[in-house]
Coordinates of C-alpha atoms in Angstrom, one line a residue:
X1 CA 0.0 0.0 0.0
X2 CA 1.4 3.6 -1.1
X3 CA 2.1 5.5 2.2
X4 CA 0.9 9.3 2.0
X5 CA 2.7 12.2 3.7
X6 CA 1.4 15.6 3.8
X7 CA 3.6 18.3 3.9
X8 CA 3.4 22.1 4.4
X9 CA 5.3 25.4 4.6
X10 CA 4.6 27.4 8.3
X11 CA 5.1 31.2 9.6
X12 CA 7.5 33.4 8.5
X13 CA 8.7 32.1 4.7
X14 CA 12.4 31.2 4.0
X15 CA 14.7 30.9 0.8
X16 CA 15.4 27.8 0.7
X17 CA 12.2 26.2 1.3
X18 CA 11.5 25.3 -2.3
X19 CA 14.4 23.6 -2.1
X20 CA 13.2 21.8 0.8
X21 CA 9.7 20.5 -1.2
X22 CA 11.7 19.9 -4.0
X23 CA 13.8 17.0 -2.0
X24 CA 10.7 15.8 -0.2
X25 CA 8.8 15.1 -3.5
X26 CA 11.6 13.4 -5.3
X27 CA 13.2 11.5 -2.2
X28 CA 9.3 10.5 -1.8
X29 CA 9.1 9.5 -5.3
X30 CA 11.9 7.1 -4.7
X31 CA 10.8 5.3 -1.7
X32 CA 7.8 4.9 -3.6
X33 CA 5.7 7.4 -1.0
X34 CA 2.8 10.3 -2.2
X35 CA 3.3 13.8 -1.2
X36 CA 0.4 16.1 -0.4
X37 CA 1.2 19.6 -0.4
X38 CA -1.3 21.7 2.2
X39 CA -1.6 25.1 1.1
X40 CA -1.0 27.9 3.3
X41 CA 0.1 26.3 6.4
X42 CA -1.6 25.0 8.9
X43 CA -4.9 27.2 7.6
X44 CA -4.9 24.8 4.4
X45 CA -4.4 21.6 6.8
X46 CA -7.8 22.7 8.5
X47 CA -9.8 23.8 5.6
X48 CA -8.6 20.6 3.2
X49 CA -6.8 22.9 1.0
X50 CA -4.3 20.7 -1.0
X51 CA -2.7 19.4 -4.4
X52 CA -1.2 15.6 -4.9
X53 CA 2.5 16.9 -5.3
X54 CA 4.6 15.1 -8.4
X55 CA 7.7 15.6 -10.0
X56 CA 6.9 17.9 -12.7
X57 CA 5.5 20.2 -9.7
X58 CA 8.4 20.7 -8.6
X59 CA 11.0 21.1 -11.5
X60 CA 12.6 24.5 -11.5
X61 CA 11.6 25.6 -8.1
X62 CA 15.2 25.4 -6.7
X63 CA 16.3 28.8 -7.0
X64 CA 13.3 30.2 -5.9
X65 CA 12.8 32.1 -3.4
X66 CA 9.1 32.0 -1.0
X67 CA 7.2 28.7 -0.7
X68 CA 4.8 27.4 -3.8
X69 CA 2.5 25.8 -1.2
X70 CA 2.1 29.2 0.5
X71 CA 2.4 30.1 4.1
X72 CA 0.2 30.9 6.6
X73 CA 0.5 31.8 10.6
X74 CA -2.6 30.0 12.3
X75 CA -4.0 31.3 15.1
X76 CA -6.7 28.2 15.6
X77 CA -3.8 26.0 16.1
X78 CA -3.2 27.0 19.5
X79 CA -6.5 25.7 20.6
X80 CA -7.2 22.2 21.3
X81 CA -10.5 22.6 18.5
X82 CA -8.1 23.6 15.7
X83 CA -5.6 20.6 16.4
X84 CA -9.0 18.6 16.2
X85 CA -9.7 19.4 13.0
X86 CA -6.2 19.6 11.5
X87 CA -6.5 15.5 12.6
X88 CA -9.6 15.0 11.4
X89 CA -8.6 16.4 8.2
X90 CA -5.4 13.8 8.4
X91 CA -7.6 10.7 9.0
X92 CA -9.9 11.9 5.8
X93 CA -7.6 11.6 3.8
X94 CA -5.5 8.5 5.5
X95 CA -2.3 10.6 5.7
X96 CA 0.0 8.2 7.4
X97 CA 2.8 11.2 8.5
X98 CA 3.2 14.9 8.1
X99 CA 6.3 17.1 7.6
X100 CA 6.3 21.0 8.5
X101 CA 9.3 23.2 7.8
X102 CA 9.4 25.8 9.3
X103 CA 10.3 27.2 12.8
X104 CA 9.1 27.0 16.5
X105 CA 5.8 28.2 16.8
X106 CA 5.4 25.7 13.4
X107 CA 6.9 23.0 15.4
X108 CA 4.5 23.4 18.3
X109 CA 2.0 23.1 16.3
X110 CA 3.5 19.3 15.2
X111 CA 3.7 18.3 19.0
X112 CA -0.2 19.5 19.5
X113 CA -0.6 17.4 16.4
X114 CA 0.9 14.5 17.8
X115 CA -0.6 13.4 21.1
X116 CA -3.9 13.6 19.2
X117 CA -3.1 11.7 16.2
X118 CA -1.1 8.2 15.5
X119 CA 0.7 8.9 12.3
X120 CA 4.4 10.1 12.0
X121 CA 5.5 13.7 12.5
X122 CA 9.0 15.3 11.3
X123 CA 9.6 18.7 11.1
X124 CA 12.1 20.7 8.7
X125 CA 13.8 23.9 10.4
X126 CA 12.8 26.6 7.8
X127 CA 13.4 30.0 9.7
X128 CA 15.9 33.3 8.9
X129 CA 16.1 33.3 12.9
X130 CA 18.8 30.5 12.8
X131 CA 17.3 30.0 16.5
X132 CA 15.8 26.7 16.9
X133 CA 18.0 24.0 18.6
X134 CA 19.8 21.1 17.7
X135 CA 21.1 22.6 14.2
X136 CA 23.8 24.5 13.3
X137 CA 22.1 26.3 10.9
X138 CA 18.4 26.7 9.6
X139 CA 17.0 26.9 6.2
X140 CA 17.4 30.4 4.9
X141 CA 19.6 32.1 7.8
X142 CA 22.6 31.7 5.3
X143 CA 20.8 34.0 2.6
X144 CA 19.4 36.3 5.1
X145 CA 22.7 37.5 6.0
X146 CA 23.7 37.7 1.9
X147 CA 21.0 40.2 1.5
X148 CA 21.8 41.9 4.8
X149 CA 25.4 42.0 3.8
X150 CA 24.4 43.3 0.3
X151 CA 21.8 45.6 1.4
X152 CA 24.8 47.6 4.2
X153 CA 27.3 47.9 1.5
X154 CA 25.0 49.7 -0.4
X155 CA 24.7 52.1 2.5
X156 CA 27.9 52.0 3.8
X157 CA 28.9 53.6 0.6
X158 CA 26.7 56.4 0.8
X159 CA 28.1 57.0 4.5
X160 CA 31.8 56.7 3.2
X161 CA 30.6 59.6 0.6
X162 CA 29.1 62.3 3.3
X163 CA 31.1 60.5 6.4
X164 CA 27.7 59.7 7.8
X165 CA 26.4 58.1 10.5
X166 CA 23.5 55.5 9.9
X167 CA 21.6 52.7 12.5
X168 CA 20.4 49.8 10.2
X169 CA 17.7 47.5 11.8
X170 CA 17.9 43.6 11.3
X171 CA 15.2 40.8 12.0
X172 CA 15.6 37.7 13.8
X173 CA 12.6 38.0 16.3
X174 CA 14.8 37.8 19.9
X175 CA 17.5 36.0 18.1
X176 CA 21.4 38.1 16.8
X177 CA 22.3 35.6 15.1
X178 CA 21.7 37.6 12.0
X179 CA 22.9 40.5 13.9
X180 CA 26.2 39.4 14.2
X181 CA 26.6 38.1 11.3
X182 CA 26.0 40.9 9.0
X183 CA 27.5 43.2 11.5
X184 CA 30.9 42.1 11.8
X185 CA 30.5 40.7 7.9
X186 CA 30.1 44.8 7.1
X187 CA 32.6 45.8 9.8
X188 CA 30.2 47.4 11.5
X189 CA 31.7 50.2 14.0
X190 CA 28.8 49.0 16.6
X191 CA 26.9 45.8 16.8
X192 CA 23.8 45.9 19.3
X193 CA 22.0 42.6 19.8
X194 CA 20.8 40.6 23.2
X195 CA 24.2 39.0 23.7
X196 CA 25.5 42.2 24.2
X197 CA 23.3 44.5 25.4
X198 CA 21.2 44.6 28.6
X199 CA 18.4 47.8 29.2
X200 CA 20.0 48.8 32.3
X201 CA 23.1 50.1 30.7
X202 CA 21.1 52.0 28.0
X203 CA 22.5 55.9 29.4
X204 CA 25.8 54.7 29.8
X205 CA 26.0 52.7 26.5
X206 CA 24.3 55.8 24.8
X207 CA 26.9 58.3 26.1
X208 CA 30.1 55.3 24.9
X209 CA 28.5 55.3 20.9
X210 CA 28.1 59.3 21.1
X211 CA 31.2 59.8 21.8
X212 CA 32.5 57.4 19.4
X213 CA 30.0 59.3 16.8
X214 CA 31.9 62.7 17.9
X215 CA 35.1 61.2 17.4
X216 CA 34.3 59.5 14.2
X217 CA 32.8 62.7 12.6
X218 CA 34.9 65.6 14.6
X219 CA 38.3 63.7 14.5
X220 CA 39.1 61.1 12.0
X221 CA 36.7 62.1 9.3
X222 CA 34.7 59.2 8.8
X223 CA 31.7 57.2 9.0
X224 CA 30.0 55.3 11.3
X225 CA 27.7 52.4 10.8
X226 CA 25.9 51.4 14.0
X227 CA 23.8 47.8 13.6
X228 CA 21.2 46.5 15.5
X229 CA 18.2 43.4 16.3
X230 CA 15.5 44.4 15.9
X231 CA 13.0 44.1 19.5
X232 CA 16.0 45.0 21.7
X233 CA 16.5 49.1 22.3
X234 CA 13.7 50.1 24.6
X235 CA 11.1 52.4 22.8
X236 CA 12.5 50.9 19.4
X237 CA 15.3 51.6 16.8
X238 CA 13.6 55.1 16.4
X239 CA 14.0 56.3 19.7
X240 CA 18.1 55.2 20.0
X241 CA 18.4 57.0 16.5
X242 CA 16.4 60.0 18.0
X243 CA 18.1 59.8 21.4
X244 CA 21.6 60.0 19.4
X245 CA 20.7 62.6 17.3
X246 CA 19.9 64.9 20.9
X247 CA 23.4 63.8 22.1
X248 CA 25.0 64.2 19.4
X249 CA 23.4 66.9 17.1
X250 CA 24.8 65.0 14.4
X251 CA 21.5 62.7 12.1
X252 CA 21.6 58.9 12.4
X253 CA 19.2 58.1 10.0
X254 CA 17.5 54.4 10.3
X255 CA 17.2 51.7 7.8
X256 CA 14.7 49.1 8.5
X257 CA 15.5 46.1 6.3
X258 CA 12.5 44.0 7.1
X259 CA 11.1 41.7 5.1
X260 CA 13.5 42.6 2.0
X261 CA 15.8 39.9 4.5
X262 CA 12.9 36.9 4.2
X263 CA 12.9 37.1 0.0
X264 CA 15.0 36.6 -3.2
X265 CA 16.9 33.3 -4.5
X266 CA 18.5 31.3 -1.9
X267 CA 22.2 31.3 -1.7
X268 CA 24.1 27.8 -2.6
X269 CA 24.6 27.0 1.5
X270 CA 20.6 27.1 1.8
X271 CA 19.7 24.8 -1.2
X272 CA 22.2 22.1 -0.3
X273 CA 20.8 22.6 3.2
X274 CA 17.0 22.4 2.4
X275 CA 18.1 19.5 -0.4
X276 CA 19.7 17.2 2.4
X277 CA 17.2 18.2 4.8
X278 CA 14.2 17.3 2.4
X279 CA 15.7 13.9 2.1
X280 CA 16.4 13.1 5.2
X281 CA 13.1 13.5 6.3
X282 CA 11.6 11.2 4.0
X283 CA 14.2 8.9 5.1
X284 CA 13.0 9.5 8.9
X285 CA 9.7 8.6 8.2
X286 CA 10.5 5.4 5.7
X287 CA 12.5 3.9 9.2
X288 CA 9.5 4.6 11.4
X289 CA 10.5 7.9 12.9
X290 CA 8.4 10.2 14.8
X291 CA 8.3 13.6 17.2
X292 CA 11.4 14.8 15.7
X293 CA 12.8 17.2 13.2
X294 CA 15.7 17.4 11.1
X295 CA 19.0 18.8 12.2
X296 CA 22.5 19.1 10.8
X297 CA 25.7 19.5 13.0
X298 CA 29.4 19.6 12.1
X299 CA 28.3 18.7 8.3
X300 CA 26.7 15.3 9.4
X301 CA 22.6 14.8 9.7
X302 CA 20.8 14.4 13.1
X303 CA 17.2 13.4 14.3
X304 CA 16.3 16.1 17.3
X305 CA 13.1 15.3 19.3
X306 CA 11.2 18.5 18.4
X307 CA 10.7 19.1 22.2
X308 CA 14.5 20.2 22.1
X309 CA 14.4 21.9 19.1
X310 CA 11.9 24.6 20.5
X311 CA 13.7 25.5 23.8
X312 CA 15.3 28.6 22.6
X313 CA 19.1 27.6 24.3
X314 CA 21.4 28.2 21.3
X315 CA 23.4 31.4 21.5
X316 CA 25.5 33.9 18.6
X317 CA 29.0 31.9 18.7
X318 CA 30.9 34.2 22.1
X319 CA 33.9 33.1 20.0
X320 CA 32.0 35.7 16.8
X321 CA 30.7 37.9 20.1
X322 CA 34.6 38.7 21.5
X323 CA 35.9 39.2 17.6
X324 CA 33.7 42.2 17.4
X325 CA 34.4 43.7 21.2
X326 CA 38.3 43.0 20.3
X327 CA 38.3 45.1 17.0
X328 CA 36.6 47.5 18.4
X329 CA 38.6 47.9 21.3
X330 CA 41.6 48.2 19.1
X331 CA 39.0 50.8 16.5
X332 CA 38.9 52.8 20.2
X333 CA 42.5 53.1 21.2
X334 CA 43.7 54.5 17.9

């Protein structure tokens, strides 16, 4: 009997994620398996929104960024009535597992899933965040920082030009890990992310940057590139740039990259990511696998119980976090 396995795209969309279906359908395909792609997350799951998946589907989706099943947050999965349906919908259609990529609040709703319903569940970490557990990296993090890194170049040369002084926003939710990344990528003179900063040191960190703005635009001429997570200065990113400006008299315009970070063709580290990924979850669920989602540490492929992968523990490398304080104690004494 040909085993069916549904399989849907959650939250916050990724590059890479295409990727990710592509693998599932054709690793699928040669264990012999059906894909059913739900559209629109977990919203498609409870209205019976889907499409048999096959080959041809998915040729030419690799480079792609977004997700051609659609994504979806859904709000009646955290109650025990949406979970109900999103099973009853399963047993209609004698799905025997179900694979979700994308990130926490996605995988929660796979655990909900799961002590209601008997068939397999494997989830797929599909998130720019990079911060779910038990994997080094998640699908789409890698591009994320590309376009972050692209996106400050741009505006690092207009600051070079006027010796400006900027405060570019990044996502990640409560996560630096694209924070860092970018920051010390574009030699940022100031990274500000939760591994660094703590509100009760707002005044005094305030009075360290403007200075280091005075100095930057009074004595050596230059500019000064100040980066940022975003969810972490009290009041928001406007009110440090506006606080700054008062300090300083000097303009520190902000650039919110938002969603510009979630789109465009995933990189080469995310496809092979998404493409091994894809696989291995089929693979999971073809040796009986269950409550766990794909991970990948030190270049080798892990199972994770998804219960670990949601518990928010991994941290921005301290080795990446020192780097940054080094240079920029050295930036300070010259």
């Amino acid at each position: 009997m040909t085993r069916r396995i549904a399989l849907l795209t959650s939250g916050g969309d990724a590059p890479g994620m295409n990727a990710a279906i592509r693998a599932v359908v054709l690793a699928a395909q040669h264990y012999q398996a059906e894909i059913y792609g739900f559209y629109h997350g977990y919203n498609g799951l409870l209205n019976n929104e889907f499409t048999l998946l096959t080959q041809a589907d998915v040729q030419g989706i690799i480079h792609r960024g977004g997700t051609i099943l659609k994504s979806a947050r859904c709000q009646e999965m955290r109650d025990e009535q949406g979970v109900k349906q999103a099973v009853n919908v399963l047993l209609k259609n004698k799905i025997d597992a179900l694979i979700v990529i994308g990130g926490d609040g996605s995988f929660n709703g796979l655990i909900a899933i799961s002590k209601q319903w008997q068939g397999q569940v494997i989830g797929i970490p599909g998130t720019i965040d990079n911060d779910i557990d038990g994997t080094d990296f998640t699908i789409g993090f890698s591009t994320a920082v590309n376009t972050g890194i692209e996106a400050i170049d741009k505006i690092r040369d207009t600051a070079d030009a006027f010796d400006r002084v900027f405060l570019v926003e990044l996502m990640g939710r409560h996560s630096g890990h694209i924070t860092f990344n970018v920051g010390v990528s574009c030699a940022a003179e100031q990274i500000l992310s939760f591994e660094n900063f703590q509100a009760k040191d707002e005044k005094k960190l305030l009075n360290k940057i403007a200075k280091q703005i005075t100095d930057a635009q009074q004595k050596r001429h230059s500019s000064y590139l100040i980066v940022i997570a975003e969810n972490l200065w009290p009041g928001g990113s406007q009110a440090l740039a506006n606080n700054l400006k008062q300090l300083t008299g000097i303009d520190c315009p902000l650039c919110t990259l938002g969603y510009i970070q979630r789109g465009g063709s995933p990189v080469a580290k995310d496809r092979l990511l998404a493409t091994k990924m894809g696989v291995a979850a089929v693979q999971a669920i073809n040796n009986g696998q269950s409550n766990m989602m794909i991970g990948e540490q030190n270049n080798s492929m892990l199972l994770v119980a998804l219960s670990t992968a949601i518990q928010h523990q991994k941290q921005v490398s301290q080795t990446l976090v020192e780097a940054q304080e080094n240079i920029f104690a050295l930036t300070e004494k010259n």
